[in-house]
PDB file of C-alpha atoms in Angstrom:
ATOM      1  CA  MET A  18     -57.702 -27.530 -10.622  1.00  0.00           C
ATOM      2  CA  LYS A  19     -53.916 -27.640 -10.529  1.00  0.00           C
ATOM      3  CA  LYS A  20     -53.888 -30.264 -13.256  1.00  0.00           C
ATOM      4  CA  VAL A  21     -56.020 -28.081 -15.500  1.00  0.00           C
ATOM      5  CA  PHE A  22     -53.685 -25.105 -15.075  1.00  0.00           C
ATOM      6  CA  PHE A  23     -50.673 -27.334 -15.590  1.00  0.00           C
ATOM      7  CA  LEU A  24     -52.070 -28.765 -18.838  1.00  0.00           C
ATOM      8  CA  THR A  25     -53.085 -25.289 -20.018  1.00  0.00           C
ATOM      9  CA  PHE A  26     -49.604 -23.911 -19.459  1.00  0.00           C
ATOM     10  CA  LEU A  27     -48.088 -27.039 -20.995  1.00  0.00           C
ATOM     11  CA  ILE A  28     -50.133 -26.649 -24.177  1.00  0.00           C
ATOM     12  CA  ALA A  29     -49.475 -22.905 -24.287  1.00  0.00           C
ATOM     13  CA  GLY A  30     -45.782 -23.517 -23.839  1.00  0.00           C
ATOM     14  CA  LEU A  31     -45.758 -26.066 -26.630  1.00  0.00           C
ATOM     15  CA  ALA A  32     -47.652 -23.697 -28.925  1.00  0.00           C
ATOM     16  CA  VAL A  33     -45.257 -20.817 -28.341  1.00  0.00           C
ATOM     17  CA  SER A  34     -41.901 -22.571 -28.131  1.00  0.00           C
ATOM     18  CA  SER A  35     -40.189 -25.083 -30.344  1.00  0.00           C
ATOM     19  CA  ARG A  36     -39.513 -27.478 -27.467  1.00  0.00           C
ATOM     20  CA  SER A  37     -40.822 -30.984 -27.243  1.00  0.00           C
ATOM     21  CA  VAL A  38     -43.390 -32.178 -24.689  1.00  0.00           C
ATOM     22  CA  ALA A  39     -40.679 -33.789 -22.565  1.00  0.00           C
ATOM     23  CA  GLN A  40     -38.587 -30.610 -22.499  1.00  0.00           C
ATOM     24  CA  VAL A  41     -41.538 -28.439 -21.462  1.00  0.00           C
ATOM     25  CA  PHE A  42     -42.618 -30.964 -18.841  1.00  0.00           C
ATOM     26  CA  ILE A  43     -39.114 -31.158 -17.379  1.00  0.00           C
ATOM     27  CA  HIS A  44     -38.828 -27.383 -17.414  1.00  0.00           C
ATOM     28  CA  ALA A  45     -42.179 -26.984 -15.649  1.00  0.00           C
ATOM     29  CA  ALA A  46     -41.340 -29.695 -13.131  1.00  0.00           C
ATOM     30  CA  ILE A  47     -37.968 -28.191 -12.270  1.00  0.00           C
ATOM     31  CA  HIS A  48     -39.093 -24.567 -12.003  1.00  0.00           C
ATOM     32  CA  ILE A  49     -41.966 -25.070  -9.571  1.00  0.00           C
ATOM     33  CA  PRO A  50     -41.385 -22.701  -6.653  1.00  0.00           C
ATOM     34  CA  LEU A  51     -41.211 -24.731  -3.465  1.00  0.00           C
ATOM     35  CA  PRO A  52     -41.545 -23.144  -0.043  1.00  0.00           C
ATOM     36  CA  VAL A  53     -38.237 -23.573   1.748  1.00  0.00           C
ATOM     37  CA  PRO A  54     -38.290 -23.037   5.495  1.00  0.00           C
ATOM     38  CA  ARG A  55     -35.520 -20.838   6.862  1.00  0.00           C
ATOM     39  CA  ILE A  56     -32.983 -22.759   8.869  1.00  0.00           C
ATOM     40  CA  PRO A  57     -31.814 -20.862  11.939  1.00  0.00           C
ATOM     41  CA  VAL A  58     -28.070 -20.389  11.904  1.00  0.00           C
ATOM     42  CA  PRO A  59     -26.450 -20.396  15.332  1.00  0.00           C
ATOM     43  CA  VAL A  60     -24.475 -17.249  16.040  1.00  0.00           C
ATOM     44  CA  VAL A  61     -21.223 -18.032  17.791  1.00  0.00           C
ATOM     45  CA  VAL A  62     -19.875 -15.172  19.878  1.00  0.00           C
ATOM     46  CA  ALA A  63     -16.123 -15.515  20.271  1.00  0.00           C
ATOM     47  CA  PRO A  64     -14.421 -14.201  23.401  1.00  0.00           C
ATOM     48  CA  PRO A  65     -12.444 -10.992  22.901  1.00  0.00           C
ATOM     49  CA  PRO A  66      -8.734 -11.426  22.177  1.00  0.00           C
ATOM     50  CA  PRO A  67      -6.336 -10.789  25.033  1.00  0.00           C
ATOM     51  CA  PRO A  68      -4.895  -7.275  25.215  1.00  0.00           C
ATOM     52  CA  VAL A  69      -1.543  -6.705  23.564  1.00  0.00           C
ATOM     53  CA  TYR A  70       1.187  -5.465  25.859  1.00  0.00           C
ATOM     54  CA  TYR A  71       4.061  -3.729  24.144  1.00  0.00           C
ATOM     55  CA  ALA A  72       7.542  -3.609  25.603  1.00  0.00           C
ATOM     56  CA  PRO A  73       8.898  -0.122  26.302  1.00  0.00           C
ATOM     57  CA  ALA A  74      10.883   1.360  23.454  1.00  0.00           C
ATOM     58  CA  PRO A  75      14.666   1.244  23.821  1.00  0.00           C
ATOM     59  CA  ARG A  76      16.527   4.421  24.667  1.00  0.00           C
ATOM     60  CA  TYR A  77      17.923   4.956  21.171  1.00  0.00           C
ATOM     61  CA  CYS A  78      14.394   5.082  19.734  1.00  0.00           C
ATOM     62  CA  ARG A  79      13.353   8.109  21.745  1.00  0.00           C
ATOM     63  CA  PRO A  80      13.139  11.364  19.789  1.00  0.00           C
ATOM     64  CA  VAL A  81      15.980  13.768  20.370  1.00  0.00           C
ATOM     65  CA  PRO A  82      15.103  17.456  20.116  1.00  0.00           C
ATOM     66  CA  VAL A  83      17.255  19.262  17.561  1.00  0.00           C
ATOM     67  CA  VAL A  84      17.323  23.042  17.516  1.00  0.00           C
ATOM     68  CA  VAL A  85      18.257  24.508  14.151  1.00  0.00           C
ATOM     69  CA  ALA A  86      19.853  27.962  13.854  1.00  0.00           C
ATOM     70  CA  ALA A  87      19.842  28.732  17.572  1.00  0.00           C
ATOM     71  CA  PRO A  88      21.679  31.770  18.904  1.00  0.00           C
ATOM     72  CA  ALA A  89      25.212  30.990  19.919  1.00  0.00           C
ATOM     73  CA  PRO A  90      26.513  31.428  23.463  1.00  0.00           C
ATOM     74  CA  VAL A  91      28.523  34.520  24.289  1.00  0.00           C
ATOM     75  CA  TYR A  92      31.887  32.771  24.470  1.00  0.00           C
ATOM     76  CA  VAL A  93      31.456  31.483  20.907  1.00  0.00           C
ATOM     77  CA  ARG A  94      30.975  34.959  19.419  1.00  0.00           C
ATOM     78  CA  THR A  95      34.676  35.697  19.188  1.00  0.00           C
ATOM     79  CA  TYR A  96      36.661  36.410  16.080  1.00  0.00           C
ATOM     80  CA  TYR A  97      38.538  33.073  16.108  1.00  0.00           C
ATOM     81  CA  ARG A  98      35.499  30.890  16.796  1.00  0.00           C
ATOM     82  CA  PRO A  99      32.634  31.585  14.390  1.00  0.00           C
ATOM     83  CA  ARG A 100      28.951  31.429  15.246  1.00  0.00           C
ATOM     84  CA  PRO A 101      27.538  27.865  15.376  1.00  0.00           C
ATOM     85  CA  ARG A 102      24.811  27.040  12.914  1.00  0.00           C
ATOM     86  CA  TYR A 103      23.491  23.686  14.119  1.00  0.00           C
ATOM     87  CA  TYR A 104      23.194  22.117  17.545  1.00  0.00           C
ATOM     88  CA  CYS A 105      23.131  18.379  18.200  1.00  0.00           C
ATOM     89  CA  ASP A 106      23.138  16.536  21.526  1.00  0.00           C
ATOM     90  CA  ASN A 107      26.718  17.098  22.637  1.00  0.00           C
ATOM     91  CA  VAL A 108      28.208  18.238  19.347  1.00  0.00           C
ATOM     92  CA  VAL A 109      28.106  21.741  17.925  1.00  0.00           C
ATOM     93  CA  MET A 110      28.444  21.949  14.165  1.00  0.00           C
ATOM     94  CA  VAL A 111      30.213  25.148  13.142  1.00  0.00           C
ATOM     95  CA  ARG A 112      30.634  26.542   9.637  1.00  0.00           C
ATOM     96  CA  GLU A 113      34.126  27.870   9.124  1.00  0.00           C
ATOM     97  CA  ARG A 114      34.785  31.114   7.330  1.00  0.00           C
ATOM     98  CA  SER A 115      38.324  30.243   6.265  1.00  0.00           C
ATOM     99  CA  ARG A 116      39.045  28.516   3.006  1.00  0.00           C
ATOM    100  CA  GLY A 117      39.483  24.740   3.088  1.00  0.00           C
ATOM    101  CA  HIS A 118      37.653  24.176   6.351  1.00  0.00           C
ATOM    102  CA  TYR A 119      33.995  23.395   6.006  1.00  0.00           C
ATOM    103  CA  TYR A 120      32.747  22.270   9.422  1.00  0.00           C
ATOM    104  CA  ARG A 121      34.299  22.027  12.863  1.00  0.00           C
ATOM    105  CA  ARG A 122      33.074  19.860  15.728  1.00  0.00           C
ATOM    106  CA  TRP A 123      33.911  20.358  19.378  1.00  0.00           C
TER     107      TRP A 123
END
């Protein structure tokens, strides 16, 4: 039965296409669907990586709070020492009112 179908398709293929008998036979022989069993693939479960321990950050990397435009202390609000504009850690940046002096640190 298979041979009859094979010859029928071979003759039909020759009638439709411009290929030779050898080309149609090779094409039919190559393109026969073959059942391929599925090969089980082993699943390898790797152990989890060790936890990463970070060293503590050095002291100079810690954020330093900076207060901008804070009210000045009472002793600074005198006529000869103008009101500070910016505060740093231990340095107060003061904007001078006189000409030629831009900032004073103390």
